[in-house]
Structure formats: structure tokens, C-alpha cells
């Protein structure tokens, strides 16, 4: 693991706990607005409307997030526009790299002290950003580090978009070893339940997929929204007619176990949630991804593989098995490799496309929420949160 030298932590900087305040939404940022609303905002600030396009080209086209680097803007305009349209939303607390620089994780502090994480993952043919949609999460899945923290608040549209613009800038700088210098995919698999922050996540998706300078110009197909299975929101998503990829965190094919692993199952059962996922696939023509974290002796039995195979046979779906990344203090562990292989074999035998997710970023607490959880624990244990950075 490498600790990157970008961290603006100083000995006199207060730790994460003392800077936490009442959760509140951040100030407005240009990424909260579409281009028309940005024009209206700059004119209200006494600037000509064309500045909206100028700012947008810097931010979305050139990935410049700091108004001081926008040197073609007069100094007076820069000052006026910074406060109102380009406030700092994300301050890096830690930045970690592993896998020889191909995986980079950033822990951010938001304006109210809340902590969220983003991960950048480089592959030979693509670079993917994994972003957070909420600070904390209210879904309480017992194997997930974020689920243990509870929900702090929803992120704003711009807090979501700014994670991606930042990571796209890192990719463009060539820092992701062995990958193209262009961010091409975004997965909503960081902290939070994206469909519980529905309107902001959908607007963020629009911003990410509208061509520059209004947005980042990514392909809708290259955006994945991952959900625990909030059925009404899944149905609402079908009606948006977006062609984003839907991932459903199933983790168990039977209600008895899923009620425990994904507590929202007590409200919307396996059959109902799969129905909504299949309807999404049918309406969009996009294969849904069924996420299944394999947990030793909990959900990895051959009969559960067979039941899952039966439920998914002939459907526009594939299974993405995730070796469990144990959270600190958890009683659960990943399944042994032979058990995992047998699970894969049975699913494939049932005609269901199955892949095993690579275990990127394990060394840097790559799984959902683990870095923020670590930060909170360390800070609570006596403000030691920055010790690692100082070494
Ligand atoms: N709330 C959304 C998205 C965030 S988590 C959802 O649940 O889909 C992204 C994926 O990581 C989910 O499938 C989640 O269940 C899984 N995950 C969470 N903690 C994990 C862990 N400790 N090990 C393996 N996968 C985990």
C-alpha cells in the first residue's frame, strides 16, 4: 500500500470527529444546475451569460475544479463566481493507492464534516470510478461497513458529480498506471443506497452523461446503479428510459436468509425484487447484474446456487459473485475457493452467466465504507486518525 503525498493533513488540523457538525446540505455548485440554470445564476451575479459556458467548459471539458486555475476569467469574476458556483465541496482526508497504482481510494470530508469515499480502478482497457451517493447508509446490511454506520445524509447532485470530475482529472493526468488516461465508467457502489437518494442520483447521472460543456459526456451504458432492491424506485427508474446498467444486491435466493442479509427484504421480497429487475432488463434491453457476496457457510451452499440458477435461468441477467471482504470485528468470512468454484459451476450449469469480481483495493479497505469506518473508529480512539498519514 502506498500513501500518496497529496494529503493536506497538518498536525494542527482537527480530527474527523471534532469537525463533525450537524449534517446539512452543501452550498450550491454549478454541477447542481443544468446549463440554462447556470446562465441564469451567472447573470444574477452580474456576469455575462457566456461565463456559464466558460465555467462549464473548464469544469466538465477540462476537469478544472479550482477557479484560480481558470486564468481566462478576470480576477473579479473569479472571486464572485467561486463562492456562488464553485464552492469547495470535497476536501481530501486520505488518499491511498495499491495494486501498483491501478487502484486509488480517496476519503473525503464534506462541508459539514461527514466522510465519504470514492475509488478509482484502472484496467488495461478502461478506468472506472466507484462513487458514493450518501454519507453513511440506512439499509443496515450486516456484512457491509457502511451499513453499520447508519445514514448521515444524502449527497447533493454536485457532491456526487464532483467525485467523478475529480477522479476523471486523476485519470487524465496519467496517474493510473497501465490504463488509458480517460475515465469511462462510473459505478454507484460506494457508500449509500443510490435509489434512496433518487432525484439527486438521477440528476447526477444526467449531468455525467450530457455532452460537454453541459456535462461530462459519459455513455449511459457505462454507468451502473447498484441497489438493495427498493422496488418502487426501481419501477420509477424503468420509467426514466435511461440506459444505465442496473445492479441488484441479492446476496441470497431465499427470503429467510435475505431478510437477514439485506433487511429491506422484509419489505420487498426476493420474487418481487427480481420481477422489478427483470422488467428493467426487458424495458431497456440491458442485462441486469445480480450481486452476490459469497459468505462462508452463510449463503454459499450448493442448494442456494441451484435455487439462484433456477430463478435466473432464461432471464436477461448475469451473476457477479463478490468474495466477502470481512469488515473489522465481523463474524463472517469469505467462502473458500473450492466452495466458490462449485457455486460458479452450478450457476453456469443452469445456463446463468457468472463472473467473480476481482478483489481490488483489499489492502486499502476497498470495500464499501471501510475506510470511513476506520477513520471514525481511530478518531474515536483518541484522534489517531492522521497517524498513518504522518508516518
Ligand atoms: N447500496 C447499494 C450500493 C452500495 S454497495 C447496494 O447495496 O447495492 C455495492 C456492493 O458491495 C453491494 O452489492 C454490497 O452488498 C456489496 N458489499 C458491501 N459490503 C461488502 C463486503 N464487506 N464484502 C463484499 N461486498 C460488499
Short mmCIF file of C-alpha atoms and ligand atoms in Angstrom, two decimals:
data_model
loop_
_atom_site.label_atom_id
_atom_site.label_comp_id
_atom_site.label_asym_id
_atom_site.label_seq_id
_atom_site.Cartn_x
_atom_site.Cartn_y
_atom_site.Cartn_z
CA UNK A 1 0.00 0.00 0.00
CA UNK A 2 1.25 3.47 -0.85
CA UNK A 3 0.07 6.54 0.92
CA UNK A 4 0.04 9.26 -1.67
CA UNK A 5 1.65 12.56 -0.82
CA UNK A 6 -1.37 14.69 -1.68
CA UNK A 7 -2.95 14.75 1.73
CA UNK A 8 -3.34 18.22 3.16
CA UNK A 9 -3.25 17.00 6.73
CA UNK A 10 -1.27 19.05 9.19
CA UNK A 11 -0.63 18.43 12.88
CA UNK A 12 -2.95 21.28 13.84
CA UNK A 13 -5.80 20.05 11.68
CA UNK A 14 -8.69 18.88 13.86
CA UNK A 15 -9.59 15.23 13.50
CA UNK A 16 -12.68 13.84 11.85
CA UNK A 17 -14.82 13.73 14.96
CA UNK A 18 -14.22 17.23 16.26
CA UNK A 19 -15.05 18.73 12.85
CA UNK A 20 -18.32 16.84 12.53
CA UNK A 21 -21.25 19.15 12.74
CA UNK A 22 -24.96 18.80 12.26
CA UNK A 23 -25.49 17.18 8.88
CA UNK A 24 -26.55 19.76 6.32
CA UNK A 25 -26.70 20.02 2.55
CA UNK A 26 -23.74 21.85 0.98
CA UNK A 27 -23.83 25.22 -0.77
CA UNK A 28 -24.95 25.31 -4.40
CA UNK A 29 -22.41 24.36 -7.05
CA UNK A 30 -22.57 24.66 -10.83
CA UNK A 31 -22.86 20.87 -11.16
CA UNK A 32 -26.21 21.09 -9.34
CA UNK A 33 -27.58 23.10 -12.27
CA UNK A 34 -28.16 22.47 -15.95
CA UNK A 35 -26.64 24.90 -18.44
CA UNK A 36 -29.72 27.13 -18.60
CA UNK A 37 -29.86 27.46 -14.82
CA UNK A 38 -26.11 28.19 -14.77
CA UNK A 39 -26.69 31.05 -17.24
CA UNK A 40 -29.41 32.45 -15.02
CA UNK A 41 -27.13 32.13 -11.98
CA UNK A 42 -24.19 34.00 -13.55
CA UNK A 43 -26.41 36.81 -14.77
CA UNK A 44 -27.88 37.18 -11.30
CA UNK A 45 -24.29 37.55 -10.08
CA UNK A 46 -23.81 40.42 -12.57
CA UNK A 47 -21.69 38.46 -15.03
CA UNK A 48 -22.43 37.98 -18.74
CA UNK A 49 -24.34 34.77 -19.56
CA UNK A 50 -21.44 33.38 -21.64
CA UNK A 51 -19.49 32.88 -18.43
CA UNK A 52 -21.75 29.91 -17.69
CA UNK A 53 -20.39 28.12 -20.75
CA UNK A 54 -16.85 29.24 -19.97
CA UNK A 55 -17.03 27.85 -16.42
CA UNK A 56 -18.72 24.67 -17.64
CA UNK A 57 -16.03 24.09 -20.27
CA UNK A 58 -13.35 24.38 -17.62
CA UNK A 59 -15.14 22.12 -15.17
CA UNK A 60 -16.62 19.40 -17.38
CA UNK A 61 -14.48 19.75 -20.51
CA UNK A 62 -11.06 20.29 -18.94
CA UNK A 63 -11.77 18.85 -15.48
CA UNK A 64 -10.56 22.04 -13.77
CA UNK A 65 -12.24 22.32 -10.36
CA UNK A 66 -10.28 25.25 -8.99
CA UNK A 67 -11.48 28.64 -10.19
CA UNK A 68 -8.00 30.14 -9.69
CA UNK A 69 -6.74 27.89 -12.47
CA UNK A 70 -9.34 29.39 -14.85
CA UNK A 71 -6.93 32.10 -15.93
CA UNK A 72 -9.02 33.40 -18.81
CA UNK A 73 -11.55 34.73 -16.30
CA UNK A 74 -10.97 38.23 -14.94
CA UNK A 75 -9.91 38.17 -11.26
CA UNK A 76 -13.05 40.00 -10.13
CA UNK A 77 -15.28 37.45 -11.87
CA UNK A 78 -13.32 34.55 -10.40
CA UNK A 79 -13.86 35.79 -6.90
CA UNK A 80 -17.57 36.39 -7.41
CA UNK A 81 -18.19 33.07 -9.12
CA UNK A 82 -16.17 30.90 -6.71
CA UNK A 83 -18.39 31.45 -3.71
CA UNK A 84 -21.62 31.07 -5.62
CA UNK A 85 -20.89 28.42 -8.23
CA UNK A 86 -17.66 26.67 -7.35
CA UNK A 87 -17.51 26.27 -3.59
CA UNK A 88 -15.18 23.52 -2.35
CA UNK A 89 -17.42 20.53 -1.70
CA UNK A 90 -14.88 17.78 -1.13
CA UNK A 91 -11.69 18.02 0.92
CA UNK A 92 -9.37 15.00 0.75
CA UNK A 93 -8.58 13.47 4.15
CA UNK A 94 -6.66 10.44 2.92
CA UNK A 95 -5.58 9.22 -0.44
CA UNK A 96 -4.31 5.65 -0.75
CA UNK A 97 -3.06 3.59 -3.67
CA UNK A 98 -2.48 -0.13 -4.16
CA UNK A 99 -2.31 -2.73 -6.93
CA UNK A 100 0.77 -0.87 -8.27
CA UNK A 101 -1.14 2.37 -8.63
CA UNK A 102 -4.08 0.81 -10.51
CA UNK A 103 -6.45 1.28 -7.54
CA UNK A 104 -6.70 4.58 -5.71
CA UNK A 105 -9.06 5.38 -2.91
CA UNK A 106 -9.93 8.82 -1.62
CA UNK A 107 -11.60 9.59 1.68
CA UNK A 108 -13.35 12.96 1.56
CA UNK A 109 -14.58 15.28 4.23
CA UNK A 110 -17.71 17.20 3.22
CA UNK A 111 -18.54 20.76 4.28
CA UNK A 112 -20.35 19.56 7.42
CA UNK A 113 -17.62 17.11 8.41
CA UNK A 114 -19.35 14.00 7.01
CA UNK A 115 -16.98 11.46 5.44
CA UNK A 116 -17.43 9.67 2.12
CA UNK A 117 -15.22 7.59 -0.14
CA UNK A 118 -14.51 7.20 -3.84
CA UNK A 119 -12.35 4.61 -5.59
CA UNK A 120 -10.65 4.79 -8.97
CA UNK A 121 -9.89 1.46 -10.63
CA UNK A 122 -7.69 1.14 -13.69
CA UNK A 123 -7.84 -1.80 -16.10
CA UNK A 124 -5.92 -2.26 -19.37
CA UNK A 125 -8.91 -1.09 -21.43
CA UNK A 126 -10.82 1.21 -19.08
CA UNK A 127 -10.88 3.31 -15.94
CA UNK A 128 -13.84 3.04 -13.55
CA UNK A 129 -14.89 5.39 -10.74
CA UNK A 130 -16.79 3.96 -7.78
CA UNK A 131 -18.69 6.78 -6.10
CA UNK A 132 -20.79 7.40 -3.01
CA UNK A 133 -24.36 8.65 -3.17
CA UNK A 134 -24.96 9.13 0.57
CA UNK A 135 -22.86 9.76 3.66
CA UNK A 136 -23.45 6.53 5.55
CA UNK A 137 -26.39 4.31 4.63
CA UNK A 138 -29.75 3.49 6.18
CA UNK A 139 -30.09 -0.03 4.75
CA UNK A 140 -28.27 -1.79 7.63
CA UNK A 141 -26.91 -4.82 5.72
CA UNK A 142 -24.94 -6.57 8.48
CA UNK A 143 -21.88 -7.52 6.38
CA UNK A 144 -21.34 -4.01 5.00
CA UNK A 145 -19.15 -1.46 6.80
CA UNK A 146 -21.32 1.47 5.66
CA UNK A 147 -24.45 -0.34 6.78
CA UNK A 148 -23.07 -0.36 10.32
CA UNK A 149 -22.70 3.44 10.38
CA UNK A 150 -26.31 4.37 9.70
CA UNK A 151 -27.34 7.22 7.43
CA UNK A 152 -25.86 10.67 7.95
CA UNK A 153 -27.38 12.39 4.91
CA UNK A 154 -27.95 12.33 1.17
CA UNK A 155 -25.23 13.80 -1.02
CA UNK A 156 -26.13 16.69 -3.28
CA UNK A 157 -26.03 16.29 -7.06
CA UNK A 158 -22.77 18.22 -7.18
CA UNK A 159 -21.17 16.24 -4.34
CA UNK A 160 -21.74 13.12 -6.44
CA UNK A 161 -20.64 14.69 -9.74
CA UNK A 162 -17.57 16.34 -8.19
CA UNK A 163 -16.22 12.93 -7.07
CA UNK A 164 -16.34 11.82 -10.71
CA UNK A 165 -14.86 15.03 -12.12
CA UNK A 166 -12.01 14.81 -9.62
CA UNK A 167 -11.32 11.15 -10.48
CA UNK A 168 -11.57 11.88 -14.22
CA UNK A 169 -8.87 14.51 -13.63
CA UNK A 170 -6.67 11.95 -11.86
CA UNK A 171 -7.14 9.54 -14.79
CA UNK A 172 -6.39 12.32 -17.31
CA UNK A 173 -3.13 13.09 -15.52
CA UNK A 174 -1.95 9.59 -16.46
CA UNK A 175 -1.67 8.58 -12.80
CA UNK A 176 -3.49 5.27 -13.28
CA UNK A 177 -0.64 3.00 -14.30
CA UNK A 178 -1.31 0.73 -17.28
CA UNK A 179 -4.73 2.23 -18.16
CA UNK A 180 -6.00 4.68 -20.74
CA UNK A 181 -5.94 8.28 -19.46
CA UNK A 182 -9.70 8.60 -19.70
CA UNK A 183 -12.35 7.77 -17.15
CA UNK A 184 -15.08 5.87 -18.98
CA UNK A 185 -17.25 4.16 -16.35
CA UNK A 186 -18.98 5.07 -13.13
CA UNK A 187 -20.47 2.63 -10.64
CA UNK A 188 -22.70 3.73 -7.76
CA UNK A 189 -21.17 1.15 -5.45
CA UNK A 190 -19.51 3.39 -2.90
CA UNK A 191 -21.26 4.46 0.26
CA UNK A 192 -25.02 4.74 0.36
CA UNK A 193 -28.12 3.40 -1.34
CA UNK A 194 -28.42 5.37 -4.60
CA UNK A 195 -32.14 4.74 -5.03
CA UNK A 196 -32.80 6.16 -1.54
CA UNK A 197 -31.37 9.46 -2.85
CA UNK A 198 -33.33 9.06 -6.06
CA UNK A 199 -33.84 12.54 -7.59
CA UNK A 200 -30.25 13.65 -6.95
CA UNK A 201 -28.74 10.43 -8.26
CA UNK A 202 -30.83 10.64 -11.45
CA UNK A 203 -29.81 14.29 -11.98
CA UNK A 204 -26.17 13.34 -11.32
CA UNK A 205 -26.49 10.60 -13.96
CA UNK A 206 -27.88 13.17 -16.39
CA UNK A 207 -25.02 15.54 -15.65
CA UNK A 208 -22.46 12.77 -16.11
CA UNK A 209 -23.96 11.68 -19.43
CA UNK A 210 -24.86 15.00 -21.08
CA UNK A 211 -22.15 16.06 -23.56
CA UNK A 212 -19.65 18.77 -22.51
CA UNK A 213 -19.78 21.58 -21.68
CA UNK A 214 -23.12 20.93 -20.00
CA UNK A 215 -21.95 17.61 -18.57
CA UNK A 216 -19.19 15.02 -18.65
CA UNK A 217 -20.37 13.15 -21.75
CA UNK A 218 -20.03 9.59 -20.46
CA UNK A 219 -22.14 6.85 -22.03
CA UNK A 220 -25.30 5.93 -20.09
CA UNK A 221 -24.46 2.29 -20.68
CA UNK A 222 -21.24 2.79 -18.80
CA UNK A 223 -22.98 3.93 -15.63
CA UNK A 224 -24.07 1.26 -13.14
CA UNK A 225 -26.61 1.96 -10.42
CA UNK A 226 -26.49 -0.65 -7.67
CA UNK A 227 -29.44 -1.12 -5.32
CA UNK A 228 -30.53 -3.25 -2.37
CA UNK A 229 -33.87 -3.53 -4.19
CA UNK A 230 -36.14 -0.60 -3.41
CA UNK A 231 -38.91 -1.82 -5.70
CA UNK A 232 -40.93 1.41 -6.16
CA UNK A 233 -37.73 3.30 -7.03
CA UNK A 234 -36.66 0.53 -9.42
CA UNK A 235 -40.00 0.88 -11.17
CA UNK A 236 -39.55 4.64 -11.29
CA UNK A 237 -36.13 4.08 -12.86
CA UNK A 238 -37.72 1.95 -15.59
CA UNK A 239 -39.94 4.92 -16.46
CA UNK A 240 -36.94 7.30 -16.82
CA UNK A 241 -35.95 5.49 -20.02
CA UNK A 242 -32.27 5.80 -19.23
CA UNK A 243 -29.99 3.04 -20.46
CA UNK A 244 -27.89 2.76 -17.35
CA UNK A 245 -26.93 -0.70 -16.09
CA UNK A 246 -28.85 -1.89 -13.05
CA UNK A 247 -27.14 -4.00 -10.40
CA UNK A 248 -29.25 -5.72 -7.76
CA UNK A 249 -27.57 -6.73 -4.50
CA UNK A 250 -29.38 -10.02 -3.97
CA UNK A 251 -26.94 -11.98 -1.75
CA UNK A 252 -29.49 -14.76 -1.08
CA UNK A 253 -32.07 -16.51 -3.28
CA UNK A 254 -34.48 -17.24 -0.40
CA UNK A 255 -36.44 -14.83 1.79
CA UNK A 256 -35.39 -16.42 5.08
CA UNK A 257 -31.74 -15.56 4.61
CA UNK A 258 -32.23 -12.39 2.58
CA UNK A 259 -34.42 -10.94 5.34
CA UNK A 260 -31.27 -11.07 7.47
CA UNK A 261 -28.55 -10.13 4.96
CA UNK A 262 -30.50 -7.34 3.25
CA UNK A 263 -33.06 -6.18 5.82
CA UNK A 264 -35.09 -4.23 3.25
CA UNK A 265 -36.14 -7.70 2.01
CA UNK A 266 -38.61 -7.73 4.90
CA UNK A 267 -40.50 -5.10 2.87
CA UNK A 268 -39.87 -6.25 -0.72
CA UNK A 269 -39.34 -9.98 -1.13
CA UNK A 270 -36.99 -11.85 -3.48
CA UNK A 271 -39.71 -12.62 -6.04
CA UNK A 272 -40.89 -9.01 -6.16
CA UNK A 273 -37.42 -7.53 -6.40
CA UNK A 274 -36.36 -9.96 -9.13
CA UNK A 275 -39.56 -9.15 -11.05
CA UNK A 276 -38.67 -5.46 -10.99
CA UNK A 277 -35.10 -6.24 -12.11
CA UNK A 278 -36.33 -8.44 -14.98
CA UNK A 279 -38.79 -5.73 -16.04
CA UNK A 280 -35.91 -3.24 -16.08
CA UNK A 281 -33.93 -5.63 -18.31
CA UNK A 282 -36.89 -6.18 -20.62
CA UNK A 283 -37.62 -2.46 -20.99
CA UNK A 284 -34.01 -1.34 -21.50
CA UNK A 285 -32.60 -4.43 -23.22
CA UNK A 286 -29.76 -4.23 -20.70
CA UNK A 287 -28.71 -7.31 -18.80
CA UNK A 288 -29.08 -6.78 -15.06
CA UNK A 289 -26.25 -7.68 -12.78
CA UNK A 290 -27.13 -9.79 -9.75
CA UNK A 291 -24.60 -9.06 -7.00
CA UNK A 292 -23.94 -11.89 -4.57
CA UNK A 293 -21.31 -11.55 -1.83
CA UNK A 294 -20.22 -15.12 -1.02
CA UNK A 295 -20.10 -15.60 2.75
CA UNK A 296 -18.64 -18.80 4.18
CA UNK A 297 -21.34 -21.19 5.47
CA UNK A 298 -23.96 -18.44 5.26
CA UNK A 299 -25.09 -18.18 1.62
CA UNK A 300 -22.60 -20.37 -0.26
CA UNK A 301 -24.33 -23.80 -0.08
CA UNK A 302 -24.78 -25.79 -3.32
CA UNK A 303 -28.58 -25.76 -2.90
CA UNK A 304 -28.57 -21.94 -2.83
CA UNK A 305 -26.53 -21.91 -6.06
CA UNK A 306 -29.12 -24.24 -7.62
CA UNK A 307 -32.03 -22.12 -6.39
CA UNK A 308 -30.40 -18.96 -7.73
CA UNK A 309 -29.75 -20.71 -11.05
CA UNK A 310 -33.43 -21.70 -11.23
CA UNK A 311 -34.62 -18.15 -10.50
CA UNK A 312 -32.32 -16.63 -13.14
CA UNK A 313 -32.47 -19.30 -15.86
CA UNK A 314 -33.51 -17.81 -19.20
CA UNK A 315 -33.52 -14.24 -17.86
CA UNK A 316 -31.54 -11.23 -19.08
CA UNK A 317 -29.28 -11.34 -16.04
CA UNK A 318 -25.83 -12.36 -15.00
CA UNK A 319 -24.37 -13.07 -11.59
CA UNK A 320 -21.45 -11.16 -10.19
CA UNK A 321 -20.05 -13.05 -7.21
CA UNK A 322 -18.11 -10.93 -4.74
CA UNK A 323 -15.78 -12.69 -2.32
CA UNK A 324 -16.82 -11.18 1.01
CA UNK A 325 -14.44 -8.54 2.26
CA UNK A 326 -14.77 -9.10 6.02
CA UNK A 327 -15.43 -5.93 7.99
CA UNK A 328 -13.45 -5.45 11.20
CA UNK A 329 -14.96 -7.40 14.08
CA UNK A 330 -17.36 -9.30 11.83
CA UNK A 331 -18.08 -12.96 12.46
CA UNK A 332 -18.30 -13.60 8.72
CA UNK A 333 -15.62 -14.54 6.24
CA UNK A 334 -15.26 -15.15 2.51
CA UNK A 335 -16.06 -18.61 1.17
CA UNK A 336 -13.13 -20.93 0.49
CA UNK A 337 -12.08 -21.01 -3.18
CA UNK A 338 -13.32 -24.60 -3.84
CA UNK A 339 -16.77 -23.63 -2.49
CA UNK A 340 -16.75 -20.52 -4.68
CA UNK A 341 -15.76 -22.59 -7.73
CA UNK A 342 -18.59 -25.06 -7.09
CA UNK A 343 -21.08 -22.19 -6.72
CA UNK A 344 -19.92 -20.78 -10.08
CA UNK A 345 -20.06 -24.22 -11.71
CA UNK A 346 -23.65 -24.83 -10.61
CA UNK A 347 -24.82 -21.43 -11.81
CA UNK A 348 -23.15 -21.90 -15.20
CA UNK A 349 -24.63 -25.37 -15.45
CA UNK A 350 -28.04 -23.74 -15.02
CA UNK A 351 -27.17 -21.53 -18.01
CA UNK A 352 -26.56 -18.38 -15.98
CA UNK A 353 -23.57 -16.19 -16.97
CA UNK A 354 -21.43 -15.82 -13.86
CA UNK A 355 -18.28 -13.90 -13.04
CA UNK A 356 -16.28 -13.48 -9.84
CA UNK A 357 -15.39 -9.90 -9.07
CA UNK A 358 -11.72 -9.15 -8.65
CA UNK A 359 -10.79 -8.13 -5.16
CA UNK A 360 -9.44 -4.70 -5.92
CA UNK A 361 -8.28 -2.48 -3.12
CA UNK A 362 -8.47 -5.05 -0.33
CA UNK A 363 -5.29 -3.63 1.20
CA UNK A 364 -6.79 -0.17 1.32
CA UNK A 365 -10.11 -1.20 2.84
CA UNK A 366 -11.57 -1.09 -0.67
CA UNK A 367 -14.96 -2.45 0.31
CA UNK A 368 -17.85 -0.17 0.81
CA UNK A 369 -17.41 2.19 3.74
CA UNK A 370 -14.43 0.54 5.34
CA UNK A 371 -12.07 3.48 5.07
CA UNK A 372 -14.56 5.90 6.58
CA UNK A 373 -15.44 3.38 9.27
CA UNK A 374 -11.74 3.05 10.10
CA UNK A 375 -11.34 6.81 10.25
CA UNK A 376 -14.24 7.17 12.67
CA UNK A 377 -13.01 4.34 14.88
CA UNK A 378 -9.47 5.71 15.01
CA UNK A 379 -10.64 9.22 15.70
CA UNK A 380 -12.89 7.99 18.49
CA UNK A 381 -9.96 6.05 19.92
CA UNK A 382 -8.12 9.28 20.60
CA UNK A 383 -7.64 11.33 17.49
CA UNK A 384 -5.16 8.93 15.94
CA UNK A 385 -6.78 9.25 12.53
CA UNK A 386 -3.88 11.07 10.95
CA UNK A 387 -1.13 8.90 12.39
CA UNK A 388 -0.86 6.82 9.25
CA UNK A 389 -0.53 9.91 7.12
CA UNK A 390 2.18 11.42 9.28
CA UNK A 391 4.47 8.36 9.09
N1 LIG B 1 -26.39 0.23 -1.54
C1 LIG B 1 -26.04 -0.24 -2.83
C2 LIG B 1 -24.68 0.13 -3.34
C3 LIG B 1 -23.50 0.12 -2.42
S1 LIG B 1 -22.58 -1.31 -2.05
C4 LIG B 1 -26.21 -1.73 -2.88
O1 LIG B 1 -26.34 -2.35 -1.84
O2 LIG B 1 -26.24 -2.29 -3.97
C5 LIG B 1 -22.00 -2.06 -3.50
C6 LIG B 1 -21.95 -3.58 -3.38
O3 LIG B 1 -20.96 -4.01 -2.43
C7 LIG B 1 -23.26 -4.17 -2.92
O4 LIG B 1 -23.57 -5.29 -3.68
C8 LIG B 1 -22.95 -4.55 -1.48
O5 LIG B 1 -23.82 -5.51 -0.99
C9 LIG B 1 -21.52 -5.01 -1.60
N2 LIG B 1 -20.80 -5.06 -0.32
C10 LIG B 1 -20.94 -4.30 0.78
N3 LIG B 1 -20.11 -4.68 1.76
C11 LIG B 1 -19.41 -5.73 1.28
C12 LIG B 1 -18.39 -6.57 1.84
N4 LIG B 1 -17.96 -6.38 3.08
N5 LIG B 1 -17.89 -7.54 1.06
C13 LIG B 1 -18.35 -7.73 -0.20
N6 LIG B 1 -19.30 -6.97 -0.78
C14 LIG B 1 -19.84 -5.98 -0.05
#
